[in-house]
Amino acid sequence: MKTETKLLIADDWDDYALLDSGHLKKLERFGSQTVIRPDPQAFWEPARPVDTWKADAAFLSKNDDEDGGGNWETLSPRAAEDWPMRWNGLTFTARRTAFRHMGVFQEHSVHWRFAQEQIRAAKRPVKVLNLFGYTGMMSLACAAAGAEVTHLDASPKSNGYGKDNQALSGLSDRTIRWIADDAMKFVAREIRRENRYDAIVLDPPKFGRGPKNETWRFEQDLPELLDNIKELLVEKPLFVIATAYAVRLSYLALSQTLGDRLASFGGIMEQGEMALPQQGSSRLLPTALYARWRTS
């Protein structure tokens, strides 16, 4: 298996911009709204003093945990609870959530585009399994490219938002199965059913709970999940994408762990970090680790 190390920069947005960052904060534009959020990696000096940043809302964190709770402070009368955004022909709703998230992980556009290219180049029917799928942007991207998608997330609310995004994007005629379930249990059942997929995407959290209070711990459960992922792949799969946030892990560890499971397929393993470009600057804000395997 060939290995390539790449920095993936999400620079293909019109409706999103990282306007400034520093002093453990970031100033971002999501469509019509500008927000200030904490960021534990932004140690550097901002381009402009943080106290001069103008935004519609700011997230006030209760602790330093990247997934910790907090509350939003409204800073402008034009602040909205939710609003439309677009990417590459897809339309979705952005929103301010209790855990500082915005209804989209914009850095993942590097994987949405990659998946679309792989699906279109395959020139055959493609089945994609999207685990920990959140509000469904990867699922929409794959469906728009012609794939049949199974989207799984433990949160019925996130799946509901995903269904709404599917309708907003004009993809109601495309096949997307929206499933609320525990990832480990679902994958085990799919193996017993002998269901197979051409491509699998997984974006697991550091810690999570299933719909029946099942627990997910990244370092403890990822190896078993990857063992089972291999069993779900067709004889000649297209790609597997794995990302990791807020864990004490190197991209080398993620890549080599995934590579162990996929070695028999040959192909190419890409590994590295994902980042957001700062507007008007050469600065990059690191966001996540990734390992991405493809056939060729």
PDB file of N, CA and C in Angstrom, residues 4-11 107 110-111 251 270-277 282-290 292:
ATOM      1  N   GLU A   4       0.670   8.536   1.200  1.00  0.00           N
ATOM      2  CA  GLU A   4       0.935   9.925   0.858  1.00  0.00           C
ATOM      3  C   GLU A   4       0.492  10.817   2.023  1.00  0.00           C
ATOM      4  N   THR A   5       1.337  11.768   2.399  1.00  0.00           N
ATOM      5  CA  THR A   5       0.996  12.714   3.453  1.00  0.00           C
ATOM      6  C   THR A   5       0.611  14.044   2.820  1.00  0.00           C
ATOM      7  N   LYS A   6      -0.588  14.526   3.153  1.00  0.00           N
ATOM      8  CA  LYS A   6      -1.099  15.755   2.557  1.00  0.00           C
ATOM      9  C   LYS A   6      -1.778  16.619   3.619  1.00  0.00           C
ATOM     10  N   LEU A   7      -1.664  17.922   3.447  1.00  0.00           N
ATOM     11  CA  LEU A   7      -2.462  18.868   4.213  1.00  0.00           C
ATOM     12  C   LEU A   7      -3.664  19.230   3.355  1.00  0.00           C
ATOM     13  N   LEU A   8      -4.865  18.937   3.836  1.00  0.00           N
ATOM     14  CA  LEU A   8      -6.082  19.215   3.078  1.00  0.00           C
ATOM     15  C   LEU A   8      -6.683  20.532   3.556  1.00  0.00           C
ATOM     16  N   ILE A   9      -6.774  21.511   2.650  1.00  0.00           N
ATOM     17  CA  ILE A   9      -7.239  22.851   2.990  1.00  0.00           C
ATOM     18  C   ILE A   9      -8.601  23.079   2.358  1.00  0.00           C
ATOM     19  N   ALA A  10      -9.589  23.402   3.178  1.00  0.00           N
ATOM     20  CA  ALA A  10     -10.958  23.614   2.708  1.00  0.00           C
ATOM     21  C   ALA A  10     -11.094  25.036   2.149  1.00  0.00           C
ATOM     22  N   ASP A  11     -10.639  25.222   0.922  1.00  0.00           N
ATOM     23  CA  ASP A  11     -10.615  26.548   0.303  1.00  0.00           C
ATOM     24  C   ASP A  11     -11.630  26.665  -0.834  1.00  0.00           C
ATOM     25  N   GLU A 107     -14.835  22.203   7.277  1.00  0.00           N
ATOM     26  CA  GLU A 107     -13.549  21.680   6.824  1.00  0.00           C
ATOM     27  C   GLU A 107     -13.691  20.357   6.069  1.00  0.00           C
ATOM     28  N   VAL A 110     -13.364  19.130   1.931  1.00  0.00           N
ATOM     29  CA  VAL A 110     -12.267  18.448   1.222  1.00  0.00           C
ATOM     30  C   VAL A 110     -12.613  16.987   0.967  1.00  0.00           C
ATOM     31  N   HIS A 111     -13.389  16.384   1.856  1.00  0.00           N
ATOM     32  CA  HIS A 111     -13.798  14.983   1.690  1.00  0.00           C
ATOM     33  C   HIS A 111     -15.067  14.862   0.852  1.00  0.00           C
ATOM     34  N   TYR A 251      -1.981  11.690  13.224  1.00  0.00           N
ATOM     35  CA  TYR A 251      -2.557  11.158  11.994  1.00  0.00           C
ATOM     36  C   TYR A 251      -1.859   9.871  11.566  1.00  0.00           C
ATOM     37  N   GLU A 270      -3.925   8.101   2.027  1.00  0.00           N
ATOM     38  CA  GLU A 270      -3.569   9.490   2.283  1.00  0.00           C
ATOM     39  C   GLU A 270      -3.734   9.762   3.771  1.00  0.00           C
ATOM     40  N   GLN A 271      -2.851  10.576   4.313  1.00  0.00           N
ATOM     41  CA  GLN A 271      -2.876  10.858   5.744  1.00  0.00           C
ATOM     42  C   GLN A 271      -2.430  12.285   5.987  1.00  0.00           C
ATOM     43  N   GLY A 272      -2.882  12.851   7.104  1.00  0.00           N
ATOM     44  CA  GLY A 272      -2.424  14.194   7.437  1.00  0.00           C
ATOM     45  C   GLY A 272      -3.436  14.961   8.246  1.00  0.00           C
ATOM     46  N   GLU A 273      -3.405  16.280   8.086  1.00  0.00           N
ATOM     47  CA  GLU A 273      -4.300  17.170   8.811  1.00  0.00           C
ATOM     48  C   GLU A 273      -5.232  17.874   7.848  1.00  0.00           C
ATOM     49  N   MET A 274      -6.344  18.362   8.400  1.00  0.00           N
ATOM     50  CA  MET A 274      -7.279  19.204   7.679  1.00  0.00           C
ATOM     51  C   MET A 274      -7.165  20.607   8.262  1.00  0.00           C
ATOM     52  N   ALA A 275      -7.387  21.623   7.425  1.00  0.00           N
ATOM     53  CA  ALA A 275      -7.221  22.998   7.897  1.00  0.00           C
ATOM     54  C   ALA A 275      -8.134  23.950   7.144  1.00  0.00           C
ATOM     55  N   LEU A 276      -8.379  25.092   7.776  1.00  0.00           N
ATOM     56  CA  LEU A 276      -9.159  26.170   7.171  1.00  0.00           C
ATOM     57  C   LEU A 276      -8.238  27.342   6.873  1.00  0.00           C
ATOM     58  N   PRO A 277      -8.342  27.933   5.681  1.00  0.00           N
ATOM     59  CA  PRO A 277      -7.506  29.100   5.363  1.00  0.00           C
ATOM     60  C   PRO A 277      -8.102  30.369   5.947  1.00  0.00           C
ATOM     61  N   SER A 282      -1.854  34.110   5.002  1.00  0.00           N
ATOM     62  CA  SER A 282      -1.322  32.780   4.711  1.00  0.00           C
ATOM     63  C   SER A 282      -1.544  31.817   5.879  1.00  0.00           C
ATOM     64  N   ARG A 283      -2.165  32.316   6.945  1.00  0.00           N
ATOM     65  CA  ARG A 283      -2.376  31.492   8.146  1.00  0.00           C
ATOM     66  C   ARG A 283      -3.409  30.404   7.879  1.00  0.00           C
ATOM     67  N   LEU A 284      -3.174  29.234   8.476  1.00  0.00           N
ATOM     68  CA  LEU A 284      -4.091  28.094   8.401  1.00  0.00           C
ATOM     69  C   LEU A 284      -4.484  27.684   9.809  1.00  0.00           C
ATOM     70  N   LEU A 285      -5.773  27.394  10.003  1.00  0.00           N
ATOM     71  CA  LEU A 285      -6.263  26.928  11.300  1.00  0.00           C
ATOM     72  C   LEU A 285      -6.455  25.414  11.228  1.00  0.00           C
ATOM     73  N   PRO A 286      -5.652  24.628  11.970  1.00  0.00           N
ATOM     74  CA  PRO A 286      -5.830  23.168  11.948  1.00  0.00           C
ATOM     75  C   PRO A 286      -7.140  22.775  12.599  1.00  0.00           C
ATOM     76  N   THR A 287      -7.784  21.744  12.049  1.00  0.00           N
ATOM     77  CA  THR A 287      -9.107  21.365  12.548  1.00  0.00           C
ATOM     78  C   THR A 287      -9.204  19.904  12.954  1.00  0.00           C
ATOM     79  N   ALA A 288      -8.598  18.996  12.191  1.00  0.00           N
ATOM     80  CA  ALA A 288      -8.796  17.567  12.448  1.00  0.00           C
ATOM     81  C   ALA A 288      -7.683  16.765  11.796  1.00  0.00           C
ATOM     82  N   LEU A 289      -7.595  15.503  12.207  1.00  0.00           N
ATOM     83  CA  LEU A 289      -6.706  14.530  11.578  1.00  0.00           C
ATOM     84  C   LEU A 289      -7.537  13.669  10.636  1.00  0.00           C
ATOM     85  N   TYR A 290      -6.893  13.121   9.630  1.00  0.00           N
ATOM     86  CA  TYR A 290      -7.627  12.246   8.726  1.00  0.00           C
ATOM     87  C   TYR A 290      -6.733  11.131   8.195  1.00  0.00           C
ATOM     88  N   ARG A 292      -7.313   8.616   4.660  1.00  0.00           N
ATOM     89  CA  ARG A 292      -8.231   8.467   3.533  1.00  0.00           C
ATOM     90  C   ARG A 292      -7.649   7.467   2.543  1.00  0.00           C
TER      91      ARG A 292
END
